[in-house]
PDB file of C-alpha atoms and ligand atoms in Angstrom:
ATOM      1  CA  UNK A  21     -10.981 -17.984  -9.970  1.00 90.00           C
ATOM      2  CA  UNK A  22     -13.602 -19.152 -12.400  1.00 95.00           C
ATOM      3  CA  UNK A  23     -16.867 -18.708 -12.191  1.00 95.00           C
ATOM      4  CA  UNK A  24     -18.520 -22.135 -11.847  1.00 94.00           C
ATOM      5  CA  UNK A  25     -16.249 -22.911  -8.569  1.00 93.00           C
ATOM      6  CA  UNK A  26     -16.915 -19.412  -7.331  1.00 91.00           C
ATOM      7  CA  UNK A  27     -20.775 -19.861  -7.553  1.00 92.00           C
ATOM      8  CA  UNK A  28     -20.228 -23.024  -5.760  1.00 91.00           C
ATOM      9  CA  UNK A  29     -18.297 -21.859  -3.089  1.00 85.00           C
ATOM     10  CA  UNK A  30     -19.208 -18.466  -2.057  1.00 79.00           C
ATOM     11  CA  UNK A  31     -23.147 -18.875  -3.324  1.00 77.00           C
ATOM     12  CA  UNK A  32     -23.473 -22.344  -2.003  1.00 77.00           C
ATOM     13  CA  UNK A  33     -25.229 -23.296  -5.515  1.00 86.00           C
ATOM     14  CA  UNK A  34     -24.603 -27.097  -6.362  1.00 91.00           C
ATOM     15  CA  UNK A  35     -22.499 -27.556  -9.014  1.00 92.00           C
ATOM     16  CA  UNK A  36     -25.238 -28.884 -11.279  1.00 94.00           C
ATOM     17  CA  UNK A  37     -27.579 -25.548 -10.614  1.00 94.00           C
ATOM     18  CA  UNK A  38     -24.347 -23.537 -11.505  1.00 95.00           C
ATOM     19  CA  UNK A  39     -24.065 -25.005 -14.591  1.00 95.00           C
ATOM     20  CA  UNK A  40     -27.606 -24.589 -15.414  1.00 96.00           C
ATOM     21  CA  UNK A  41     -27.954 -20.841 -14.416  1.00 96.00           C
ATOM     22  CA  UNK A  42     -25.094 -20.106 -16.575  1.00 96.00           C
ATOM     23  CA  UNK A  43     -26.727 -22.068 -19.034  1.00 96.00           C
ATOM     24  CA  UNK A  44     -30.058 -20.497 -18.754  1.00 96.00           C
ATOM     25  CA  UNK A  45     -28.279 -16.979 -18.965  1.00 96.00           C
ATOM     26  CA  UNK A  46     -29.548 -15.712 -15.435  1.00 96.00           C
ATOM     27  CA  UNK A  47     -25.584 -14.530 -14.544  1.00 96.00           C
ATOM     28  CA  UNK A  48     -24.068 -11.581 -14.855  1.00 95.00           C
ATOM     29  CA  UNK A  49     -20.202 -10.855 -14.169  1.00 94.00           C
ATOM     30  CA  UNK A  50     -19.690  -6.583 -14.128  1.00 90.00           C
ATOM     31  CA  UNK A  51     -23.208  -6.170 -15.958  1.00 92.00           C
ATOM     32  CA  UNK A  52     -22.597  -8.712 -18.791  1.00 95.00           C
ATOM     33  CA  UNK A  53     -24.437 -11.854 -19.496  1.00 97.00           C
ATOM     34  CA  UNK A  54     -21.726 -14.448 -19.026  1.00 97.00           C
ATOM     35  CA  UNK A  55     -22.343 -18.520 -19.776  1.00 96.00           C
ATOM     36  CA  UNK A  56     -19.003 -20.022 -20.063  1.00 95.00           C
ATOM     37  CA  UNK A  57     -18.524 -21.401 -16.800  1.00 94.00           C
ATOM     38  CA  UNK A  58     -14.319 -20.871 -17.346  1.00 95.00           C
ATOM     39  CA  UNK A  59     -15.107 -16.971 -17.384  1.00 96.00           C
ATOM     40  CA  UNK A  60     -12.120 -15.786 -14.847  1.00 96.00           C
ATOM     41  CA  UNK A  61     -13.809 -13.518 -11.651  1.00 93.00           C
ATOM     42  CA  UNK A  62     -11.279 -11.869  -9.282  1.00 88.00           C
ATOM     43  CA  UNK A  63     -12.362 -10.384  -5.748  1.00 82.00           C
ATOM     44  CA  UNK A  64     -13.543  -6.984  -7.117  1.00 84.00           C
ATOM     45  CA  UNK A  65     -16.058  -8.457 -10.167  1.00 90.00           C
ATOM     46  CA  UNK A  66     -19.615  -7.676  -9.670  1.00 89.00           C
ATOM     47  CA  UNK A  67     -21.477 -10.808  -9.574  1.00 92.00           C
ATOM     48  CA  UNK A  68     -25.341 -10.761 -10.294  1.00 92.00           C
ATOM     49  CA  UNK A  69     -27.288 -14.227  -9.978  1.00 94.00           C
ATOM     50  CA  UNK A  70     -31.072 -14.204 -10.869  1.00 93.00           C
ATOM     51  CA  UNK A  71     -30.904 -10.676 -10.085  1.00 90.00           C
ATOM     52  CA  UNK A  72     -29.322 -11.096  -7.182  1.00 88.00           C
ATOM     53  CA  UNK A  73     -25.823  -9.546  -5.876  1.00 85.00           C
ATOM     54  CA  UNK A  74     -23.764 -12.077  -4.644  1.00 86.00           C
ATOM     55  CA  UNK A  75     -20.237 -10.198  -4.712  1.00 83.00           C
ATOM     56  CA  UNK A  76     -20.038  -6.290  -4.465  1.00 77.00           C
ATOM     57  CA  UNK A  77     -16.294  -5.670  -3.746  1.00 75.00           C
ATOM     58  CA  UNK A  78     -14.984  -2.299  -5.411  1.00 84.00           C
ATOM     59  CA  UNK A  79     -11.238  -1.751  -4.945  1.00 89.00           C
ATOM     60  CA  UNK A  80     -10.557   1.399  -3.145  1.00 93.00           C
ATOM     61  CA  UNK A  81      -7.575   3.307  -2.744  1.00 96.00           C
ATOM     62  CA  UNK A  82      -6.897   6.224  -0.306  1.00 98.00           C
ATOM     63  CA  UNK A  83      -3.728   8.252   1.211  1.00 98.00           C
ATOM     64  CA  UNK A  84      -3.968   9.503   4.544  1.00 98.00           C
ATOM     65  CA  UNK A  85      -1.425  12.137   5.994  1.00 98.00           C
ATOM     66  CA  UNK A  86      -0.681  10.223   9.139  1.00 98.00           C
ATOM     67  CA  UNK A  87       0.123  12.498  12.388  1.00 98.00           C
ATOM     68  CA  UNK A  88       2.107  11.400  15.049  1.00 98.00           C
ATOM     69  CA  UNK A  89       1.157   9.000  17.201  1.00 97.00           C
ATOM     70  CA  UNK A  90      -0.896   6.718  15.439  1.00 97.00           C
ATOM     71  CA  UNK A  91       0.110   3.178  14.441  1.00 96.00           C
ATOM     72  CA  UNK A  92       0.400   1.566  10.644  1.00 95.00           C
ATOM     73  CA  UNK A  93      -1.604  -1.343  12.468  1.00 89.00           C
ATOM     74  CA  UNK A  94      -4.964  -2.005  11.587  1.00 84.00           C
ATOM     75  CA  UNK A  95      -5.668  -3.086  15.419  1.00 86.00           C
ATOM     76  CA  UNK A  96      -3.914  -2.617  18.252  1.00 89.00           C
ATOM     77  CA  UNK A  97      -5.121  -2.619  21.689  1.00 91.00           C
ATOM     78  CA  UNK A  98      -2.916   0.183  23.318  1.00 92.00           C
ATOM     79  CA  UNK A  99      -2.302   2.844  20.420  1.00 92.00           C
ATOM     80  CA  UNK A 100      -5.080   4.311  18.569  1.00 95.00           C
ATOM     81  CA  UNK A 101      -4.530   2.928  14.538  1.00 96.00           C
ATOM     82  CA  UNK A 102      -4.399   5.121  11.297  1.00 97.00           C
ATOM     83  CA  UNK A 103      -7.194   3.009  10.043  1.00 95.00           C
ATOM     84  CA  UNK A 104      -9.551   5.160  13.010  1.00 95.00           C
ATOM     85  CA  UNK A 105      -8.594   8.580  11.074  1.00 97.00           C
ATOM     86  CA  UNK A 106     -10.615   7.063   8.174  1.00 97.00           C
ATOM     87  CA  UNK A 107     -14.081   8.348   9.381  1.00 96.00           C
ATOM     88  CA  UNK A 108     -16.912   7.669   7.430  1.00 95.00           C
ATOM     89  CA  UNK A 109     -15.995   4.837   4.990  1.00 93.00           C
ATOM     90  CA  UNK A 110     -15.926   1.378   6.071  1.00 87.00           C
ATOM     91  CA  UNK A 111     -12.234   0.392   6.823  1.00 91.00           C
ATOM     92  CA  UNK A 112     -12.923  -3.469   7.916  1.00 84.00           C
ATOM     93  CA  UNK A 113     -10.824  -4.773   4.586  1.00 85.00           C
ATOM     94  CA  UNK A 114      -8.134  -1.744   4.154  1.00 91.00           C
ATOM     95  CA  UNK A 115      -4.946  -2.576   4.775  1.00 93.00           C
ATOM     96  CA  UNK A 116      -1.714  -0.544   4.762  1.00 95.00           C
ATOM     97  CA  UNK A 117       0.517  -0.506   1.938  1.00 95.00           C
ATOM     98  CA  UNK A 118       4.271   0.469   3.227  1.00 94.00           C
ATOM     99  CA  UNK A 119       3.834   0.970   7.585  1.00 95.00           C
ATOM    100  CA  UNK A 120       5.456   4.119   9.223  1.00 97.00           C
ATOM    101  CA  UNK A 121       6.550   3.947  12.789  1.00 97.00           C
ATOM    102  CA  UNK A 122       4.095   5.780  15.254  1.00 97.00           C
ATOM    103  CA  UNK A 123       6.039   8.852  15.142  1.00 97.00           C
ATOM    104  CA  UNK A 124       6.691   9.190  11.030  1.00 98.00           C
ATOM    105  CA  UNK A 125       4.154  11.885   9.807  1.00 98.00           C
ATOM    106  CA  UNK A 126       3.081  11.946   5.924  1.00 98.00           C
ATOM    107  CA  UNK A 127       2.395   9.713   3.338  1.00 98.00           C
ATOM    108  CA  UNK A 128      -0.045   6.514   4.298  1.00 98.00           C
ATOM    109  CA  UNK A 129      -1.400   4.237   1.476  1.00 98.00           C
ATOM    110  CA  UNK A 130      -4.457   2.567   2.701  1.00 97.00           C
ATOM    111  CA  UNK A 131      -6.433  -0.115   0.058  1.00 94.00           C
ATOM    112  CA  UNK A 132      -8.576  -3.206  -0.275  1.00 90.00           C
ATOM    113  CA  UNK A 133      -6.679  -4.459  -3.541  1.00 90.00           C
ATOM    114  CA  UNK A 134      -3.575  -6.878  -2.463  1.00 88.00           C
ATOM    115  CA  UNK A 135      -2.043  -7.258  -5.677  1.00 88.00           C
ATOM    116  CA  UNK A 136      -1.908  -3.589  -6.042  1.00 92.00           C
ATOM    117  CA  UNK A 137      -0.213  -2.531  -3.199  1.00 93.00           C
ATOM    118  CA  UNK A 138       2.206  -5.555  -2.947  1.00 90.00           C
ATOM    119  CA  UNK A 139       3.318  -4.232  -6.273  1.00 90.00           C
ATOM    120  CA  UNK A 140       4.064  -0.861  -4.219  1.00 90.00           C
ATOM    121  CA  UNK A 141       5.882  -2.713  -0.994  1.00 90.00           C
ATOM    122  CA  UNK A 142       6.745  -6.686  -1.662  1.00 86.00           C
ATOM    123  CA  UNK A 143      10.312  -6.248  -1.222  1.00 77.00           C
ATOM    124  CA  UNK A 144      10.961  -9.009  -3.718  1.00 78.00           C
ATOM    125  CA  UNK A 145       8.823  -7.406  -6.157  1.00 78.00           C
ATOM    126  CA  UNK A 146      11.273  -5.939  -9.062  1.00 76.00           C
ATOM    127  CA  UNK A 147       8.821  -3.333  -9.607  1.00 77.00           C
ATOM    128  CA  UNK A 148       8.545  -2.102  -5.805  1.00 78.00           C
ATOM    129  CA  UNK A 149      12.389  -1.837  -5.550  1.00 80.00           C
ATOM    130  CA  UNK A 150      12.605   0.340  -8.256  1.00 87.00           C
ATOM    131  CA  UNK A 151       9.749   2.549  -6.380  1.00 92.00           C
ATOM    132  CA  UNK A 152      11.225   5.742  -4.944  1.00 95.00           C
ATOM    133  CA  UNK A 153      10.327   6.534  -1.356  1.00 96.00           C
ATOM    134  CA  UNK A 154      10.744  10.304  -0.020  1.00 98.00           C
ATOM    135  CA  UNK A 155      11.288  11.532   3.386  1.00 98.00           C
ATOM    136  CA  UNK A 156      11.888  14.583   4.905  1.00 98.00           C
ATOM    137  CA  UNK A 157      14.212  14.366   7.670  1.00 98.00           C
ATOM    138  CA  UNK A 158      15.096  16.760  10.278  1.00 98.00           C
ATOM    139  CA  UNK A 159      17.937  15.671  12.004  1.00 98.00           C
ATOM    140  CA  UNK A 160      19.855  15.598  15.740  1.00 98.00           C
ATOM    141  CA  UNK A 161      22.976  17.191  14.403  1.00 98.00           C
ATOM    142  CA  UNK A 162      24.113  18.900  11.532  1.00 98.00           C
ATOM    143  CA  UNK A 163      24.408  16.375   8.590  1.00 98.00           C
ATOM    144  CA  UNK A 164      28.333  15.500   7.560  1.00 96.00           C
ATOM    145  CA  UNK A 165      29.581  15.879   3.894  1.00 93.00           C
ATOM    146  CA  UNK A 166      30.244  12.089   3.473  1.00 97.00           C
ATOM    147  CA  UNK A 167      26.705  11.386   4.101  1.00 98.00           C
ATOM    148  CA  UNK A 168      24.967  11.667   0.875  1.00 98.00           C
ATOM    149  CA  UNK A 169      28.600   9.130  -0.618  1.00 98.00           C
ATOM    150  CA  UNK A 170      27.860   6.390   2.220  1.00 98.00           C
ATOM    151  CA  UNK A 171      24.202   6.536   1.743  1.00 98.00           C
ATOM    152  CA  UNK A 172      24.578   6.351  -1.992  1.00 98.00           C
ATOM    153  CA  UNK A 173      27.298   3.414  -1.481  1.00 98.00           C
ATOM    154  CA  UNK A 174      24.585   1.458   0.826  1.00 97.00           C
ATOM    155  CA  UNK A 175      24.392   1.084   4.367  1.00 97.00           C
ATOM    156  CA  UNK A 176      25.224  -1.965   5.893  1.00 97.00           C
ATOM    157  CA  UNK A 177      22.276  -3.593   8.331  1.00 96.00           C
ATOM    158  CA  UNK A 178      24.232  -6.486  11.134  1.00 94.00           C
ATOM    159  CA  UNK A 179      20.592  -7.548  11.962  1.00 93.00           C
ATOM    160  CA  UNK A 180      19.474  -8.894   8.073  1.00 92.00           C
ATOM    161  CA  UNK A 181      23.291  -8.924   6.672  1.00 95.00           C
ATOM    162  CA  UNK A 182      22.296  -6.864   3.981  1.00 93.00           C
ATOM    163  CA  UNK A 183      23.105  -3.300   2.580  1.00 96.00           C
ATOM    164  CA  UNK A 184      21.101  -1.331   1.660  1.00 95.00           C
ATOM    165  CA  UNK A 185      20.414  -0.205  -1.735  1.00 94.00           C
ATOM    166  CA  UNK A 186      21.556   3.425  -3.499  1.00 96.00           C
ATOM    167  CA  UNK A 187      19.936   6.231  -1.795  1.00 97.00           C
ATOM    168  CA  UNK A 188      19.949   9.420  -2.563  1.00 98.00           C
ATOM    169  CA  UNK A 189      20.462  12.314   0.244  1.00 98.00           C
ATOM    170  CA  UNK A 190      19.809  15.965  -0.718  1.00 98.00           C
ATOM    171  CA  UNK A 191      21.008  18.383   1.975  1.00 97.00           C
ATOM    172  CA  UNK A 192      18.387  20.954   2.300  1.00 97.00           C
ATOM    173  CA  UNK A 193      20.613  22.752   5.264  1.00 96.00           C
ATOM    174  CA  UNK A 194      22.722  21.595   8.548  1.00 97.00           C
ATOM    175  CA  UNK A 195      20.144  19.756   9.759  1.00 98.00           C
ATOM    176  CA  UNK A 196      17.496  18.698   6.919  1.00 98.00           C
ATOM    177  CA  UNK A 197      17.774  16.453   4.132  1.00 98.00           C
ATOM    178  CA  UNK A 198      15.197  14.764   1.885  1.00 98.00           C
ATOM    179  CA  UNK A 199      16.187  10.897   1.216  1.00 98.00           C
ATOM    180  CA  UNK A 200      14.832   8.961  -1.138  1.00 98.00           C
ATOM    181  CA  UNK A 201      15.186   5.058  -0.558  1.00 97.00           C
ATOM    182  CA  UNK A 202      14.339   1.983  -2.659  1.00 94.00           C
ATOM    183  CA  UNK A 203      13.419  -0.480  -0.142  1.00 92.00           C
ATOM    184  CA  UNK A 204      11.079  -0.584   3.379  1.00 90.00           C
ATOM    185  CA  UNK A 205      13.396  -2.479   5.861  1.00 92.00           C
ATOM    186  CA  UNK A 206      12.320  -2.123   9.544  1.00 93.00           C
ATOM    187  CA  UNK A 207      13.016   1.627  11.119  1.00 96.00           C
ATOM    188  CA  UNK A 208      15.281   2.055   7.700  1.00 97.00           C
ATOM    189  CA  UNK A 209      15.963   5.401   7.380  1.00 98.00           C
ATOM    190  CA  UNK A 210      16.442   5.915  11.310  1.00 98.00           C
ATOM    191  CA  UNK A 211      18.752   3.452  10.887  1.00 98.00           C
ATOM    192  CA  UNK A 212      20.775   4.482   7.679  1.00 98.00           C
ATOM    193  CA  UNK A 213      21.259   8.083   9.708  1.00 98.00           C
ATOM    194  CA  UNK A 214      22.103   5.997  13.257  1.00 98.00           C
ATOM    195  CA  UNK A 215      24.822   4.092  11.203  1.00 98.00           C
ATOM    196  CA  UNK A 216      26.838   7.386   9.970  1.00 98.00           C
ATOM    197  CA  UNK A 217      26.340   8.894  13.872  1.00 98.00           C
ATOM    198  CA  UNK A 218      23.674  10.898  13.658  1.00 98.00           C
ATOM    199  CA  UNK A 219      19.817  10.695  14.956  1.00 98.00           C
ATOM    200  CA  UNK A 220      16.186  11.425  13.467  1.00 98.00           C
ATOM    201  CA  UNK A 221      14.355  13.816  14.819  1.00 98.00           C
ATOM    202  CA  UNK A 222      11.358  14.041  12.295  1.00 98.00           C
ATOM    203  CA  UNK A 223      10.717  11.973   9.806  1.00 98.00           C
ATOM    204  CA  UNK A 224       7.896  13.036   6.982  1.00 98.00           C
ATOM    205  CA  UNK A 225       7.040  10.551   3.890  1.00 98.00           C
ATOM    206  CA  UNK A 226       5.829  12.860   0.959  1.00 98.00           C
ATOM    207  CA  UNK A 227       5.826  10.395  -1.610  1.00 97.00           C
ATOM    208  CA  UNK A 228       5.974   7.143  -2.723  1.00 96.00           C
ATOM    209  CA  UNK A 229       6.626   6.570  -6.581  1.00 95.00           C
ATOM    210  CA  UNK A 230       4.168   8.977  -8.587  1.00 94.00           C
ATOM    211  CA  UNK A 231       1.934   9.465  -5.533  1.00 97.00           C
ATOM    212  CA  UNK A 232       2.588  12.503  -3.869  1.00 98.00           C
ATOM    213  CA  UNK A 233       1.280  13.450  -0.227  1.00 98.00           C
ATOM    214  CA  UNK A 234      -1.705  16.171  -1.021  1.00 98.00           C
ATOM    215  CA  UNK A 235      -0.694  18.981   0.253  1.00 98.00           C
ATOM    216  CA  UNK A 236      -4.036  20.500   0.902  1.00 98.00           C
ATOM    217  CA  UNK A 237      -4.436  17.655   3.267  1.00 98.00           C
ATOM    218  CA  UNK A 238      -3.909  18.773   6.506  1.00 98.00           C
ATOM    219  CA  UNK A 239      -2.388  15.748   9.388  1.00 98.00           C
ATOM    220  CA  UNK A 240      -4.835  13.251  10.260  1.00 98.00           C
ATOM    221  CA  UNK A 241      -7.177  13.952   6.922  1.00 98.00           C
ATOM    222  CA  UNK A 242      -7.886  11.515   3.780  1.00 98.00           C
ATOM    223  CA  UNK A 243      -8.577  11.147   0.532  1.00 98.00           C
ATOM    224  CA  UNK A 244      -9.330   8.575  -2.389  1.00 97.00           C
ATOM    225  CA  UNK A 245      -6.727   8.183  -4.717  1.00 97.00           C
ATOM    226  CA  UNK A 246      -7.477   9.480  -8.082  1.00 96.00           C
ATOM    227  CA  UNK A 247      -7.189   7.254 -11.186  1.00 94.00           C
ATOM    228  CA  UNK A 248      -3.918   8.513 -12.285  1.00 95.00           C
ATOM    229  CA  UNK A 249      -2.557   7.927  -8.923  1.00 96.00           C
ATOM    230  CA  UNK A 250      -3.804   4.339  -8.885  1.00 95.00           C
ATOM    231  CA  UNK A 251      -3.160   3.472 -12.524  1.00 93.00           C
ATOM    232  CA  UNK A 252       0.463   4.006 -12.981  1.00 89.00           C
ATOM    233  CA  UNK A 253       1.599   1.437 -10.908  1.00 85.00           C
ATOM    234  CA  UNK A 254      -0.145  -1.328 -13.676  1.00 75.00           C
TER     235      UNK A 254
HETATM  236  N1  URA B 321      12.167   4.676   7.995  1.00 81.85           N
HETATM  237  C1  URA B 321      12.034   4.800   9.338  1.00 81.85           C
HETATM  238  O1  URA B 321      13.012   4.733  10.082  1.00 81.85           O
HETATM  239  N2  URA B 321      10.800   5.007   9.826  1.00 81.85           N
HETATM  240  C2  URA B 321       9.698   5.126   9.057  1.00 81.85           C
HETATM  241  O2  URA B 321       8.588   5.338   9.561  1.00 81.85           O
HETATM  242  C3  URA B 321       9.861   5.001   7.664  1.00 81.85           C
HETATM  243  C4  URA B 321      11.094   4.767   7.156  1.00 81.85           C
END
């Protein structure tokens, strides 16, 4: 947005008295004098007028190794929410980037920053299909050889008419595999398994693209992604 209409609308300022604080160089964008009313803001600049903050929004970033029983939901008023593991930060604008059902363990990207994350989930995003997703999976029954070929071929889904993309299914033994999809379609890998006759047990995410689950977090704690983590996504 630029900055004359976001003084206006979010600092209540007249558009006249925008124009002449900008003019009179009392506004600062991320610490810099700015006075071209064009200058582009987005939802995470720091915006100073007369001295005065009038937007402090910092993107933040944070994986949480989700335990069992707690939704991807930011609310929900029967099932406590992953968003109440997140003690001691403010959660009120995180939202989840890729859900897990309540019983998935593992890998849960929480953020403030929109475009970020849909780059990570939109499933019409070119960039987020080509975004490996890992699971562990512990199975019902032992895993048959033609699994890893119809999983790589795609699995047909009735509901959305769609198969799904390549996957790739590495038998760790009879009953454990690690699959890595492409896509997030509802209850997908549950699925993909319940199509070839089998059932999931456990289901683990350890990592989505370069972002691995830490292992030094134990289930339920957090962390803040680091910069690398964040960064190669852009
Ligand atoms: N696929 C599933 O079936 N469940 C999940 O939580 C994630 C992927």
């Amino acid at each position: 947005m630029q900055l004359d209409r976001f003084l206006c609308k979010h600092a209540d300022y007249s558009r006249k008295t925008v124009l002449q604080l900008l003019s009179q160089q009392q506004v600062k964008v991320d610490g810099q004098t700015i006075q071209h009313r064009e200058f582009l803001v987005t939802q995470f600049s720091h915006i100073e007028v007369q001295g005065k903050t009038i937007q402090r929004h910092t993107a933040r970033y944070y994986m949480l190794n989700k335990p069992a029983g707690f939704l991807s939901a930011t609310t929900d008023p029967v099932h406590p929410t992953a968003l109440t593991l997140l003690t001691g930060i403010d959660t009120s604008d995180l939202h989840i980037a890729g859900r897990l059902d309540r019983a998935t363990t593992g890998l849960l990207i929480l953020t403030n920053d929109g475009k970020w994350s849909r780059q990570l989930t939109e499933p019409k995003s070119v960039k987020a299909q080509k975004i490996p997703k890992v699971y562990f999976v512990e199975t019902a029954y032992a895993i048959s050889p033609t699994t890893a070929q119809r999983f790589a071929e795609g699995i047909y889904f009735k509901t959305e008419d769609t198969t799904t993309s390549p996957a790739q299914l590495e038998i760790i033994c009879k009953k454990t595999s690690r699959l890595t999809i492409y896509e997030g379609r509802y209850h997908q890998v549950k699925r993909m398994f319940a199509a070839v006759g089998n059932r999931v047990v456990n289901l683990h995410r350890e990592k989505m693209g370069k972002i691995s689950l830490d292992p030094t977090l134990k289930l339920g704690e957090f962390r803040a992604l680091t910069l690398n983590e964040i960064d190669w996504i852009l």
